[in-house]
mmCIF file of C-alpha atoms in Angstrom:
data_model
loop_
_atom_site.group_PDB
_atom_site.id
_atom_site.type_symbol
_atom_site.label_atom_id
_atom_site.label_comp_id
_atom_site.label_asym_id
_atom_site.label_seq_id
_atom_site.Cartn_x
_atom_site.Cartn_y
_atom_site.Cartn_z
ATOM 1 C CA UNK A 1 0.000 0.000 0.000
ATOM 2 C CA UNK A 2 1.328 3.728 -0.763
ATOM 3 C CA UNK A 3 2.265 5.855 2.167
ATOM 4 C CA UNK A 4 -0.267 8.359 1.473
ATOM 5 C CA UNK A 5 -3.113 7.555 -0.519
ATOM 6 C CA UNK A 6 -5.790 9.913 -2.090
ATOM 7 C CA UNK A 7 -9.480 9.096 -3.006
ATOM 8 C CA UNK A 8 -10.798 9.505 -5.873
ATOM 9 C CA UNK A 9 -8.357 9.347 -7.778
ATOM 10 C CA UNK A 10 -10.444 11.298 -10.386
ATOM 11 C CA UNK A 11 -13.951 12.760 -10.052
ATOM 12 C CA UNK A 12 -15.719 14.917 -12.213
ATOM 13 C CA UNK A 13 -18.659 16.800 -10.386
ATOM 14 C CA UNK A 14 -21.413 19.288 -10.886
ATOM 15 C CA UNK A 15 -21.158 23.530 -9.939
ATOM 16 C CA UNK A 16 -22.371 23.906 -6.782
ATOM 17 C CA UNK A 17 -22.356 20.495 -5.487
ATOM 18 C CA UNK A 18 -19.947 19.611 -2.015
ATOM 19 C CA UNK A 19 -17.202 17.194 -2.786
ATOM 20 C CA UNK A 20 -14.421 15.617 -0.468
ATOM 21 C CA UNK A 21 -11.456 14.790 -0.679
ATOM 22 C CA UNK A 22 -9.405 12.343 1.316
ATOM 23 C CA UNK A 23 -6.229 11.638 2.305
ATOM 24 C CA UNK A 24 -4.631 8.363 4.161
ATOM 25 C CA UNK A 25 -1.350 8.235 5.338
ATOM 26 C CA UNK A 26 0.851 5.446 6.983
ATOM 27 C CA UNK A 27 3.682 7.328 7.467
ATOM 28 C CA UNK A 28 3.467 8.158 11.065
ATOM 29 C CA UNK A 29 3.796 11.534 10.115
ATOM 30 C CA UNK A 30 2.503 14.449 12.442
ATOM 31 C CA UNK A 31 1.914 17.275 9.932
ATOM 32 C CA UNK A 32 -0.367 17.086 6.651
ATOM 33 C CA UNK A 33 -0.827 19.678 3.795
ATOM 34 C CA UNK A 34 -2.924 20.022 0.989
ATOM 35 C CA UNK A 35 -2.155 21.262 -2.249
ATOM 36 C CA UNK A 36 -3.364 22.182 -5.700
ATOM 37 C CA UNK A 37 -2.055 22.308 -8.694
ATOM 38 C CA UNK A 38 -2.966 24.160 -12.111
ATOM 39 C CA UNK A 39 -0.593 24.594 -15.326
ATOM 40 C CA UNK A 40 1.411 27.380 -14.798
ATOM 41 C CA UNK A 41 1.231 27.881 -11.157
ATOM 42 C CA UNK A 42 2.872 25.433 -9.951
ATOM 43 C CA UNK A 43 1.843 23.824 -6.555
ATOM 44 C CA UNK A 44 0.179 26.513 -4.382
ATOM 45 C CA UNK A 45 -0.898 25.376 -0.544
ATOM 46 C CA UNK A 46 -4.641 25.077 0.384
ATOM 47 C CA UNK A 47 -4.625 24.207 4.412
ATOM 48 C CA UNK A 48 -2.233 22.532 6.495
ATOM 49 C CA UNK A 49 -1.979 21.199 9.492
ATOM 50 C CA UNK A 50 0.834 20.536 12.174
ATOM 51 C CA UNK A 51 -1.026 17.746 14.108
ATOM 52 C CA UNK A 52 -4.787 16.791 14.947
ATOM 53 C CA UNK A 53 -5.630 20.329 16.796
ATOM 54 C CA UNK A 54 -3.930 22.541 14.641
ATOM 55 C CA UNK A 55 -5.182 23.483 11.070
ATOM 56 C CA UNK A 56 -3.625 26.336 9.575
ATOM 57 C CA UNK A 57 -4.955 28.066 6.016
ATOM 58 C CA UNK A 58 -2.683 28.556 3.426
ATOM 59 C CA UNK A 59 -1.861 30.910 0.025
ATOM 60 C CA UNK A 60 -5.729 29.755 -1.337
ATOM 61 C CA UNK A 61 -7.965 28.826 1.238
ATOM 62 C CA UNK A 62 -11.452 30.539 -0.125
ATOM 63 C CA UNK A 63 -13.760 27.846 -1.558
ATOM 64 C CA UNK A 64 -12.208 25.050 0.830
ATOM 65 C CA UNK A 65 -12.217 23.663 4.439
ATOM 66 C CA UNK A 66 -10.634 20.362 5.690
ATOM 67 C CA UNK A 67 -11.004 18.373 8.563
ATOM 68 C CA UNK A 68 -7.982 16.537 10.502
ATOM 69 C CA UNK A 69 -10.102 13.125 11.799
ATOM 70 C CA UNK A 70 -6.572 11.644 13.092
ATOM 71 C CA UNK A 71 -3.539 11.885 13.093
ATOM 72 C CA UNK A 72 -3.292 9.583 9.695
ATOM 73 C CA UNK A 73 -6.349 11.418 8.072
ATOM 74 C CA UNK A 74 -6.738 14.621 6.305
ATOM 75 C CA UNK A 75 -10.090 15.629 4.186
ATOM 76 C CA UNK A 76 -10.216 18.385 2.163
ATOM 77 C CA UNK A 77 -14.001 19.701 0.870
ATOM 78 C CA UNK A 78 -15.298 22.047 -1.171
ATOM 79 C CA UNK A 79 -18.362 23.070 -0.171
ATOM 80 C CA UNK A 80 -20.140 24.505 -3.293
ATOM 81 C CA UNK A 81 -17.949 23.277 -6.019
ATOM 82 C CA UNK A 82 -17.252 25.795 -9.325
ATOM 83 C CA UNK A 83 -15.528 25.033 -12.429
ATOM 84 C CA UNK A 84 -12.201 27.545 -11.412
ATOM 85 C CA UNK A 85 -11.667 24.412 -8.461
ATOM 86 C CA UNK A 86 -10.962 22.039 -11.606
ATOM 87 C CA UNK A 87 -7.334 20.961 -10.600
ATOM 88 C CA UNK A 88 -4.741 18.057 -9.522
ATOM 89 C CA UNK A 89 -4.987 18.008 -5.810
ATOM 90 C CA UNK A 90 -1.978 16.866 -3.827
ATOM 91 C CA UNK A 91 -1.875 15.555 -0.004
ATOM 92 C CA UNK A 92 1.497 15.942 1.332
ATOM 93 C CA UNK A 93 2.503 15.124 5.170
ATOM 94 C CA UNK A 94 6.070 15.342 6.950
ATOM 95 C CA UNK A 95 7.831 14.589 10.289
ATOM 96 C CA UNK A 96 8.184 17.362 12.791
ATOM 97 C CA UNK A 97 11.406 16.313 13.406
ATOM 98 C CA UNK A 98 14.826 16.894 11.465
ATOM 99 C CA UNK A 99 14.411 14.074 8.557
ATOM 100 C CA UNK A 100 13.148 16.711 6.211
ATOM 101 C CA UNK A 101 11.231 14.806 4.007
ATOM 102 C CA UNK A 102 8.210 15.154 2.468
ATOM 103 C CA UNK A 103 5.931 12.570 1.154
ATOM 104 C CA UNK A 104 3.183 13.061 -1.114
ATOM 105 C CA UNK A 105 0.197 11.546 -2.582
ATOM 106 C CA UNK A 106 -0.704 10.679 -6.359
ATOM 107 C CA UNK A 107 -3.039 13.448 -6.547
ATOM 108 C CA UNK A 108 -6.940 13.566 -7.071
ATOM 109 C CA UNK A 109 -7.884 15.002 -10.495
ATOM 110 C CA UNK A 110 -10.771 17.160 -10.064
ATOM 111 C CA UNK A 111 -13.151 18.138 -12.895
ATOM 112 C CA UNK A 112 -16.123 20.928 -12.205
ATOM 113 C CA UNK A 113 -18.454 20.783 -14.534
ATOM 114 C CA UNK B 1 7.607 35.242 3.619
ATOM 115 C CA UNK B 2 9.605 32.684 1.963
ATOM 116 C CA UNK B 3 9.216 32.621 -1.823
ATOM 117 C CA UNK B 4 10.518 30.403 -5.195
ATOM 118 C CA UNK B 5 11.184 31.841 -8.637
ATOM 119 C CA UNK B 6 11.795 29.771 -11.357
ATOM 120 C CA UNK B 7 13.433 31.393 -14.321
ATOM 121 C CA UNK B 8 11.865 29.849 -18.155
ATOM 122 C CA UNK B 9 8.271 28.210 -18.099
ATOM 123 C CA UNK B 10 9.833 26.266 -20.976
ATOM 124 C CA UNK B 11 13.009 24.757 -21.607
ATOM 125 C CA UNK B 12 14.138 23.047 -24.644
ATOM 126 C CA UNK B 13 17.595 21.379 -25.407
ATOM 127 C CA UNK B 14 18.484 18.549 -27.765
ATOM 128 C CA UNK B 15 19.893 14.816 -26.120
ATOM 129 C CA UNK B 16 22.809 14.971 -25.023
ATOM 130 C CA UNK B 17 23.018 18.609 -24.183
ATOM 131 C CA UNK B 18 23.511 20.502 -21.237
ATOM 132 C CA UNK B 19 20.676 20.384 -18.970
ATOM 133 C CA UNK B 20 20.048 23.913 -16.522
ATOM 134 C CA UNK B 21 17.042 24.553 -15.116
ATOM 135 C CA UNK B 22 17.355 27.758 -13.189
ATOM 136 C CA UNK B 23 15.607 28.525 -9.278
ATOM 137 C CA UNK B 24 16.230 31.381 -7.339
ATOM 138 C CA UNK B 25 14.641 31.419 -3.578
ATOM 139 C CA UNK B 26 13.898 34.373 -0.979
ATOM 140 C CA UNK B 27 13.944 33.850 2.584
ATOM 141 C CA UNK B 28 14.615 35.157 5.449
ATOM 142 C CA UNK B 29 16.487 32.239 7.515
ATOM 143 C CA UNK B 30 18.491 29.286 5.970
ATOM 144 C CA UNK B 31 16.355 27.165 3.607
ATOM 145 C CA UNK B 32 15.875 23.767 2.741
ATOM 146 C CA UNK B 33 15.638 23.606 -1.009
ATOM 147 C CA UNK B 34 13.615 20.530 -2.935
ATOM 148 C CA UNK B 35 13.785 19.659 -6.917
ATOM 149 C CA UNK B 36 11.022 17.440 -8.055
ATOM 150 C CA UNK B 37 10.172 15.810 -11.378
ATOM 151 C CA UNK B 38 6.788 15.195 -12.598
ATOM 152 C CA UNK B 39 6.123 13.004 -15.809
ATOM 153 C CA UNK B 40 3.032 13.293 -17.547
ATOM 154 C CA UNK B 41 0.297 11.923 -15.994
ATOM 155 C CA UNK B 42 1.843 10.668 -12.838
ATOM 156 C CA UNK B 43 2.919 12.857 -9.498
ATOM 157 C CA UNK B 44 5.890 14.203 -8.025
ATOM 158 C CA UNK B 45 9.228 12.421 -7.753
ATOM 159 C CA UNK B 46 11.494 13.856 -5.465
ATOM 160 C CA UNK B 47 14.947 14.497 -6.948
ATOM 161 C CA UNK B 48 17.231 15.836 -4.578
ATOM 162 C CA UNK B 49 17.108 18.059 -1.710
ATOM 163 C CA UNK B 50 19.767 20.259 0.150
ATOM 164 C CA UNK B 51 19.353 20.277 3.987
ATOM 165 C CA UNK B 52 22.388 22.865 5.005
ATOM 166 C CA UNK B 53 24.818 20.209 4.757
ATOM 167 C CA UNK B 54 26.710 19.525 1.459
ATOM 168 C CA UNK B 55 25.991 22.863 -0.961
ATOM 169 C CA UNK B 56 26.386 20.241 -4.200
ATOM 170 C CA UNK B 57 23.868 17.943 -3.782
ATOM 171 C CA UNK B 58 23.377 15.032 -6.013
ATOM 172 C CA UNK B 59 20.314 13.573 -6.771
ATOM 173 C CA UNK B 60 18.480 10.738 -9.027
ATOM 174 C CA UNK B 61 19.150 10.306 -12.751
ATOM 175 C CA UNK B 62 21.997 12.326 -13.238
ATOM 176 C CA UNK B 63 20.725 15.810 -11.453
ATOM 177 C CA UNK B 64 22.300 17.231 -9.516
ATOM 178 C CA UNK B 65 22.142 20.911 -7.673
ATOM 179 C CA UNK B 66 24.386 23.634 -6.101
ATOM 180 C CA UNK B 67 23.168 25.915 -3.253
ATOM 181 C CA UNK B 68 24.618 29.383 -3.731
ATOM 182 C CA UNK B 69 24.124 32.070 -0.463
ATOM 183 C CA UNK B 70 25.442 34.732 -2.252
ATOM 184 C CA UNK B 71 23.162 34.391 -5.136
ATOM 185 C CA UNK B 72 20.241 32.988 -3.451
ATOM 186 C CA UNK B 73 20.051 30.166 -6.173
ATOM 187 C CA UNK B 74 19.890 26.499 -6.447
ATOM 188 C CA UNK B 75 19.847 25.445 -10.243
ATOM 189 C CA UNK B 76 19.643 22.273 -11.682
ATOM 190 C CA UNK B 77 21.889 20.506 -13.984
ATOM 191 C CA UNK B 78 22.374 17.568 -15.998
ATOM 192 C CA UNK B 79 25.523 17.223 -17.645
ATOM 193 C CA UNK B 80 23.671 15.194 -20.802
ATOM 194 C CA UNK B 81 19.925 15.390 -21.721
ATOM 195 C CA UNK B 82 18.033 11.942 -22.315
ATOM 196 C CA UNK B 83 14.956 11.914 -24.057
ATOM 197 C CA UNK B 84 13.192 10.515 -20.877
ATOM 198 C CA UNK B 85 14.115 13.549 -18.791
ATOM 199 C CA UNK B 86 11.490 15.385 -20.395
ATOM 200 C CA UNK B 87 8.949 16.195 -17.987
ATOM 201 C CA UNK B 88 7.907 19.099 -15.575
ATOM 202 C CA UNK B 89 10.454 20.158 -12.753
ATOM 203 C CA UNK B 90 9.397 22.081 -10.047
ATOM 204 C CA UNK B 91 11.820 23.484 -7.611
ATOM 205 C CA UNK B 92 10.932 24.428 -3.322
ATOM 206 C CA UNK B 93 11.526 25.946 -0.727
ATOM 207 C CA UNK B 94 10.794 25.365 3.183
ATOM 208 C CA UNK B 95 12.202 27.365 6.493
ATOM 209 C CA UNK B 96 11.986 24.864 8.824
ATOM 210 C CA UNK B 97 12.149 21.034 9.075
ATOM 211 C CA UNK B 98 8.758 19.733 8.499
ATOM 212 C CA UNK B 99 6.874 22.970 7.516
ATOM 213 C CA UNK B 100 5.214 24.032 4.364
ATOM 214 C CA UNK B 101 6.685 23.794 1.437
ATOM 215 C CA UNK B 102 6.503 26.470 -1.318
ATOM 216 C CA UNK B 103 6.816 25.790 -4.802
ATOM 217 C CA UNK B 104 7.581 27.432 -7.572
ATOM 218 C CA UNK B 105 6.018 27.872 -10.989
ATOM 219 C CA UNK B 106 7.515 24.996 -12.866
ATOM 220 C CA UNK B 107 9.664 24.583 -15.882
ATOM 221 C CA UNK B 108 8.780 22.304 -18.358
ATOM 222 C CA UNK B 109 11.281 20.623 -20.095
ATOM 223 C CA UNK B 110 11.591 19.597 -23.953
ATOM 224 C CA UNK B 111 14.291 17.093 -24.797
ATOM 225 C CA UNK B 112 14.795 16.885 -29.185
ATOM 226 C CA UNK B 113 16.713 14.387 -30.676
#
């Protein structure tokens, strides 16, 4: 099984309907992150969060919440769902601790129709 | 605030040519500084990463990278271009061990034979 694991993999939805995302991991890791990405832009951080009390928005947080259920589970939802969301979404965790490594998922393709 | 600036969107060189993709970084302490790869369709591969030990780093499939203070850079080369290298490369940034990472834009790279 992957270390982090995404589901869907791909989902193509309706505007205006709420859609989650969710992300595994058996790393062991404390912190989580969520990212999107769109051609052009890169990788740009939606939330993250440094353990199971502590969620944290990042560069494009509008149009998104998440929910840390455990330490090993982060969601990500968009709560009325428009066709600018359409992306790759990436889940991401790392240690707190000095090993400075990063592990991510293989991203949730997102379609808003 | 910590940033990533990628120089070319789009790179092209023919196989067996010089490979340099070209990051600069801002920040205001030390940085860790990521490369990754992405190939079509799939997600990221990490390629090498420089952790304030080493300032040439060498990474997976030939890469390698050199962390420059006084120019606030950390570039990418490949001595030889391969026809599989072609892909997206995305270089990153992170102050601390285990917090966010920020990405850059991305540079795409074309490999001709």
């Amino acid at each position: 099984d992957a270390d982090v694991t995404q589901t869907p993999r791909n989902r193509i939805t309706k505007t205006g309907k709420r859609i989650m995302l969710e992300c595994s991991q058996t790393k062991g890791h404390d912190r989580m992150y969520w990212y999107r990405q769109d051609p052009g832009l890169g990788l740009q951080l939606i939330y993250y969060s440094f353990d199971v009390k502590d969620i944290n928005k990042g560069e494009i947080s509008d149009g998104y919440s998440v929910s840390r259920q455990a330490q090993a589970k982060f969601s990500l939802s968009l709560e009325s769902a428009i066709p600018n969301q359409t992306a790759l979404y990436f889940c991401a965790t790392s240690d707190s601790g000095a090993s400075i490594g990063y592990t991510f998922g293989s991203g949730t393709r997102l379609t808003v129709v | 605030a910590q940033s990533v600036t990628q120089l070319g969107s789009h790179v092209s060189v023919s196989e067996g040519a010089l490979v340099l993709l070209r990051c600069n970084y801002s920040s205001s302490v030390p940085p860790y500084l990521f490369w990754y790869v992405q190939y079509p369709n799939q997600g990221l591969q990490l390629l090498l990463k420089y952790t304030s030990a080493a300032t040439l780093v060498k990474g997976i499939n030939g890469f390698e990278a050199e962390f420059k203070k006084s120019e606030t850079s950390f570039h990418l080369t490949k001595p030889s271009a391969h026809m599989r290298d072609a892909a997206e490369y995305f270089c990153a940034v992170s102050e601390e061990a285990g917090t966010a990472l920020i990405f850059g834009k991305g540079t795409t790279l074309s490999v001709s034979s």
